[in-house]
Amino acid sequence: MVDYRDIENSVKALGLCLRGGFVDEDKTYILIGNTGSDIWKEFGPAYDDWVEPNPLDEWTKRHIDPIAADFGAEALYPFIGPPFMPFQRWAMKAEAVFPSPIGPLIHPEYGLWHAYRAALVFEEPVSGLPLREEIASPCIACELKPCLVSCPVDAFVEGAFKFQKCLDHLNKKLEGSCMHNGCLARRACPIGAEYRYHREHARFHMDKFLRIDFG
């Protein structure tokens, strides 16, 4: 039987970590992701070697596919589709994460500074699978909601994300702005502040956000 800790050890060298798991219809799902900028220490130096537009996706798949094969699992990715896999729903089943007022899932320790990169699907049980912690969202006790008032262009209004406002601001590429340091609304959240992405890591993701085709 495959052990959860063995899978965890296999992804550590990549700056990745396991993000819990769950059982559904006799299959075991193990989520793989990153917290903070540990992944950047491994991916960052290789960034220039990858062809645009999705070097992180290619890097992830290149490393996770052989790990999945070694453990006899199927690898699924949030960036492959359609159909796209319901990673946010899976994440909420696997560990204590919750929708935040600005959209991304918030973790009680890592705050908004984490992501899900892949899932391994096993036909058999996985030993050592951690139980999901039953706690409340940290946003419930947050009265000031600094994430909602820190956006320089008020892109988060009435529960909606005004993406064009955000894009217009990012395209100005102002020094010290969201483009260079990461989303100011995201950085305003007090939860997990020590896990905030390093400047280069944050800049990478903002650059990729600018390239999204919102139709």
PDB file of C-alpha atoms in Angstrom, residues 78-171:
ATOM      1  CA  PRO A  78      -5.864  22.253 -12.968  1.00  0.00           C
ATOM      2  CA  PHE A  79      -4.494  23.743 -16.183  1.00  0.00           C
ATOM      3  CA  ILE A  80      -5.451  20.896 -18.544  1.00  0.00           C
ATOM      4  CA  GLY A  81      -8.887  20.971 -20.134  1.00  0.00           C
ATOM      5  CA  PRO A  82     -11.628  21.313 -21.060  1.00  0.00           C
ATOM      6  CA  PRO A  83     -13.079  19.737 -19.128  1.00  0.00           C
ATOM      7  CA  PHE A  84     -11.134  21.335 -16.273  1.00  0.00           C
ATOM      8  CA  MET A  85     -10.926  19.437 -13.026  1.00  0.00           C
ATOM      9  CA  PRO A  86     -12.764  20.966 -10.000  1.00  0.00           C
ATOM     10  CA  PHE A  87      -9.618  21.672  -7.972  1.00  0.00           C
ATOM     11  CA  GLN A  88     -11.208  24.282  -5.709  1.00  0.00           C
ATOM     12  CA  ARG A  89     -13.944  21.841  -4.711  1.00  0.00           C
ATOM     13  CA  TRP A  90     -11.375  19.098  -4.208  1.00  0.00           C
ATOM     14  CA  ALA A  91      -9.234  21.422  -2.089  1.00  0.00           C
ATOM     15  CA  MET A  92     -12.116  22.175   0.267  1.00  0.00           C
ATOM     16  CA  LYS A  93     -12.704  18.440   0.686  1.00  0.00           C
ATOM     17  CA  ALA A  94      -9.015  17.750   1.317  1.00  0.00           C
ATOM     18  CA  GLU A  95      -8.140  20.418   3.870  1.00  0.00           C
ATOM     19  CA  ALA A  96      -9.472  23.416   5.778  1.00  0.00           C
ATOM     20  CA  VAL A  97      -9.542  26.082   3.082  1.00  0.00           C
ATOM     21  CA  PHE A  98     -12.376  28.515   2.414  1.00  0.00           C
ATOM     22  CA  PRO A  99     -13.445  31.057  -0.220  1.00  0.00           C
ATOM     23  CA  SER A 100     -12.060  34.478   0.676  1.00  0.00           C
ATOM     24  CA  PRO A 101     -13.815  37.829   0.071  1.00  0.00           C
ATOM     25  CA  ILE A 102     -11.537  38.445  -2.947  1.00  0.00           C
ATOM     26  CA  GLY A 103     -11.914  34.987  -4.454  1.00  0.00           C
ATOM     27  CA  PRO A 104      -8.860  32.743  -3.819  1.00  0.00           C
ATOM     28  CA  LEU A 105      -9.149  30.062  -1.157  1.00  0.00           C
ATOM     29  CA  ILE A 106      -7.761  31.092   2.217  1.00  0.00           C
ATOM     30  CA  HIS A 107      -5.878  28.688   4.494  1.00  0.00           C
ATOM     31  CA  PRO A 108      -5.812  29.305   8.275  1.00  0.00           C
ATOM     32  CA  GLU A 109      -1.991  29.141   8.336  1.00  0.00           C
ATOM     33  CA  TYR A 110      -0.826  30.077   4.825  1.00  0.00           C
ATOM     34  CA  GLY A 111      -3.470  32.703   4.199  1.00  0.00           C
ATOM     35  CA  LEU A 112      -3.748  33.452   0.484  1.00  0.00           C
ATOM     36  CA  TRP A 113      -0.159  32.430  -0.280  1.00  0.00           C
ATOM     37  CA  HIS A 114      -0.595  28.902  -1.537  1.00  0.00           C
ATOM     38  CA  ALA A 115      -1.728  27.073  -4.653  1.00  0.00           C
ATOM     39  CA  TYR A 116      -2.714  23.672  -6.000  1.00  0.00           C
ATOM     40  CA  ARG A 117      -0.603  22.309  -8.843  1.00  0.00           C
ATOM     41  CA  ALA A 118      -1.682  18.689  -9.353  1.00  0.00           C
ATOM     42  CA  ALA A 119      -3.624  15.734  -7.986  1.00  0.00           C
ATOM     43  CA  LEU A 120      -2.656  12.080  -7.826  1.00  0.00           C
ATOM     44  CA  VAL A 121      -5.535   9.649  -8.124  1.00  0.00           C
ATOM     45  CA  PHE A 122      -5.153   6.133  -6.725  1.00  0.00           C
ATOM     46  CA  GLU A 123      -7.425   3.175  -7.332  1.00  0.00           C
ATOM     47  CA  GLU A 124      -6.565   1.843  -3.860  1.00  0.00           C
ATOM     48  CA  PRO A 125      -6.457   3.358  -0.351  1.00  0.00           C
ATOM     49  CA  VAL A 126      -3.423   5.415   0.707  1.00  0.00           C
ATOM     50  CA  SER A 127      -2.150   4.833   4.236  1.00  0.00           C
ATOM     51  CA  GLY A 128      -1.541   7.785   6.531  1.00  0.00           C
ATOM     52  CA  LEU A 129      -4.086  10.007   4.786  1.00  0.00           C
ATOM     53  CA  PRO A 130      -4.631  12.988   7.151  1.00  0.00           C
ATOM     54  CA  LEU A 131      -8.128  13.919   8.263  1.00  0.00           C
ATOM     55  CA  ARG A 132      -9.500  17.289   7.247  1.00  0.00           C
ATOM     56  CA  GLU A 133      -9.368  19.694  10.196  1.00  0.00           C
ATOM     57  CA  GLU A 134     -12.842  20.953  11.077  1.00  0.00           C
ATOM     58  CA  ILE A 135     -12.368  24.656  11.805  1.00  0.00           C
ATOM     59  CA  ALA A 136     -14.043  27.888  10.730  1.00  0.00           C
ATOM     60  CA  SER A 137     -12.774  30.243   8.062  1.00  0.00           C
ATOM     61  CA  PRO A 138     -10.435  32.918   9.471  1.00  0.00           C
ATOM     62  CA  CYS A 139     -12.391  35.463   7.418  1.00  0.00           C
ATOM     63  CA  ILE A 140     -15.410  35.091   9.731  1.00  0.00           C
ATOM     64  CA  ALA A 141     -13.563  36.695  12.645  1.00  0.00           C
ATOM     65  CA  CYS A 142     -11.939  39.365  10.454  1.00  0.00           C
ATOM     66  CA  GLU A 143     -14.044  42.487  10.986  1.00  0.00           C
ATOM     67  CA  LEU A 144     -12.011  45.042   9.015  1.00  0.00           C
ATOM     68  CA  LYS A 145     -11.647  42.974   5.828  1.00  0.00           C
ATOM     69  CA  PRO A 146      -8.498  44.880   4.716  1.00  0.00           C
ATOM     70  CA  CYS A 147      -8.406  42.841   1.497  1.00  0.00           C
ATOM     71  CA  LEU A 148     -11.533  44.624   0.278  1.00  0.00           C
ATOM     72  CA  VAL A 149     -10.298  48.166   0.886  1.00  0.00           C
ATOM     73  CA  SER A 150      -6.643  47.883  -0.179  1.00  0.00           C
ATOM     74  CA  CYS A 151      -7.069  47.608  -3.935  1.00  0.00           C
ATOM     75  CA  PRO A 152      -5.823  50.883  -5.488  1.00  0.00           C
ATOM     76  CA  VAL A 153      -8.515  50.782  -8.191  1.00  0.00           C
ATOM     77  CA  ASP A 154     -11.421  49.285  -6.195  1.00  0.00           C
ATOM     78  CA  ALA A 155     -11.544  46.151  -8.308  1.00  0.00           C
ATOM     79  CA  PHE A 156     -13.464  44.226  -5.639  1.00  0.00           C
ATOM     80  CA  VAL A 157     -16.956  45.708  -5.466  1.00  0.00           C
ATOM     81  CA  GLU A 158     -20.205  44.158  -4.216  1.00  0.00           C
ATOM     82  CA  GLY A 159     -18.828  40.632  -4.273  1.00  0.00           C
ATOM     83  CA  ALA A 160     -17.570  40.889  -7.843  1.00  0.00           C
ATOM     84  CA  PHE A 161     -14.086  41.187  -9.326  1.00  0.00           C
ATOM     85  CA  LYS A 162     -13.830  44.019 -11.856  1.00  0.00           C
ATOM     86  CA  PHE A 163     -11.003  42.402 -13.791  1.00  0.00           C
ATOM     87  CA  GLN A 164     -10.687  45.159 -16.405  1.00  0.00           C
ATOM     88  CA  LYS A 165      -9.920  47.726 -13.702  1.00  0.00           C
ATOM     89  CA  CYS A 166      -7.220  45.415 -12.405  1.00  0.00           C
ATOM     90  CA  LEU A 167      -5.740  44.806 -15.854  1.00  0.00           C
ATOM     91  CA  ASP A 168      -5.676  48.508 -16.710  1.00  0.00           C
ATOM     92  CA  HIS A 169      -3.806  49.245 -13.487  1.00  0.00           C
ATOM     93  CA  LEU A 170      -1.301  46.428 -13.994  1.00  0.00           C
ATOM     94  CA  ASN A 171      -0.580  47.527 -17.541  1.00  0.00           C
TER      95      ASN A 171
END
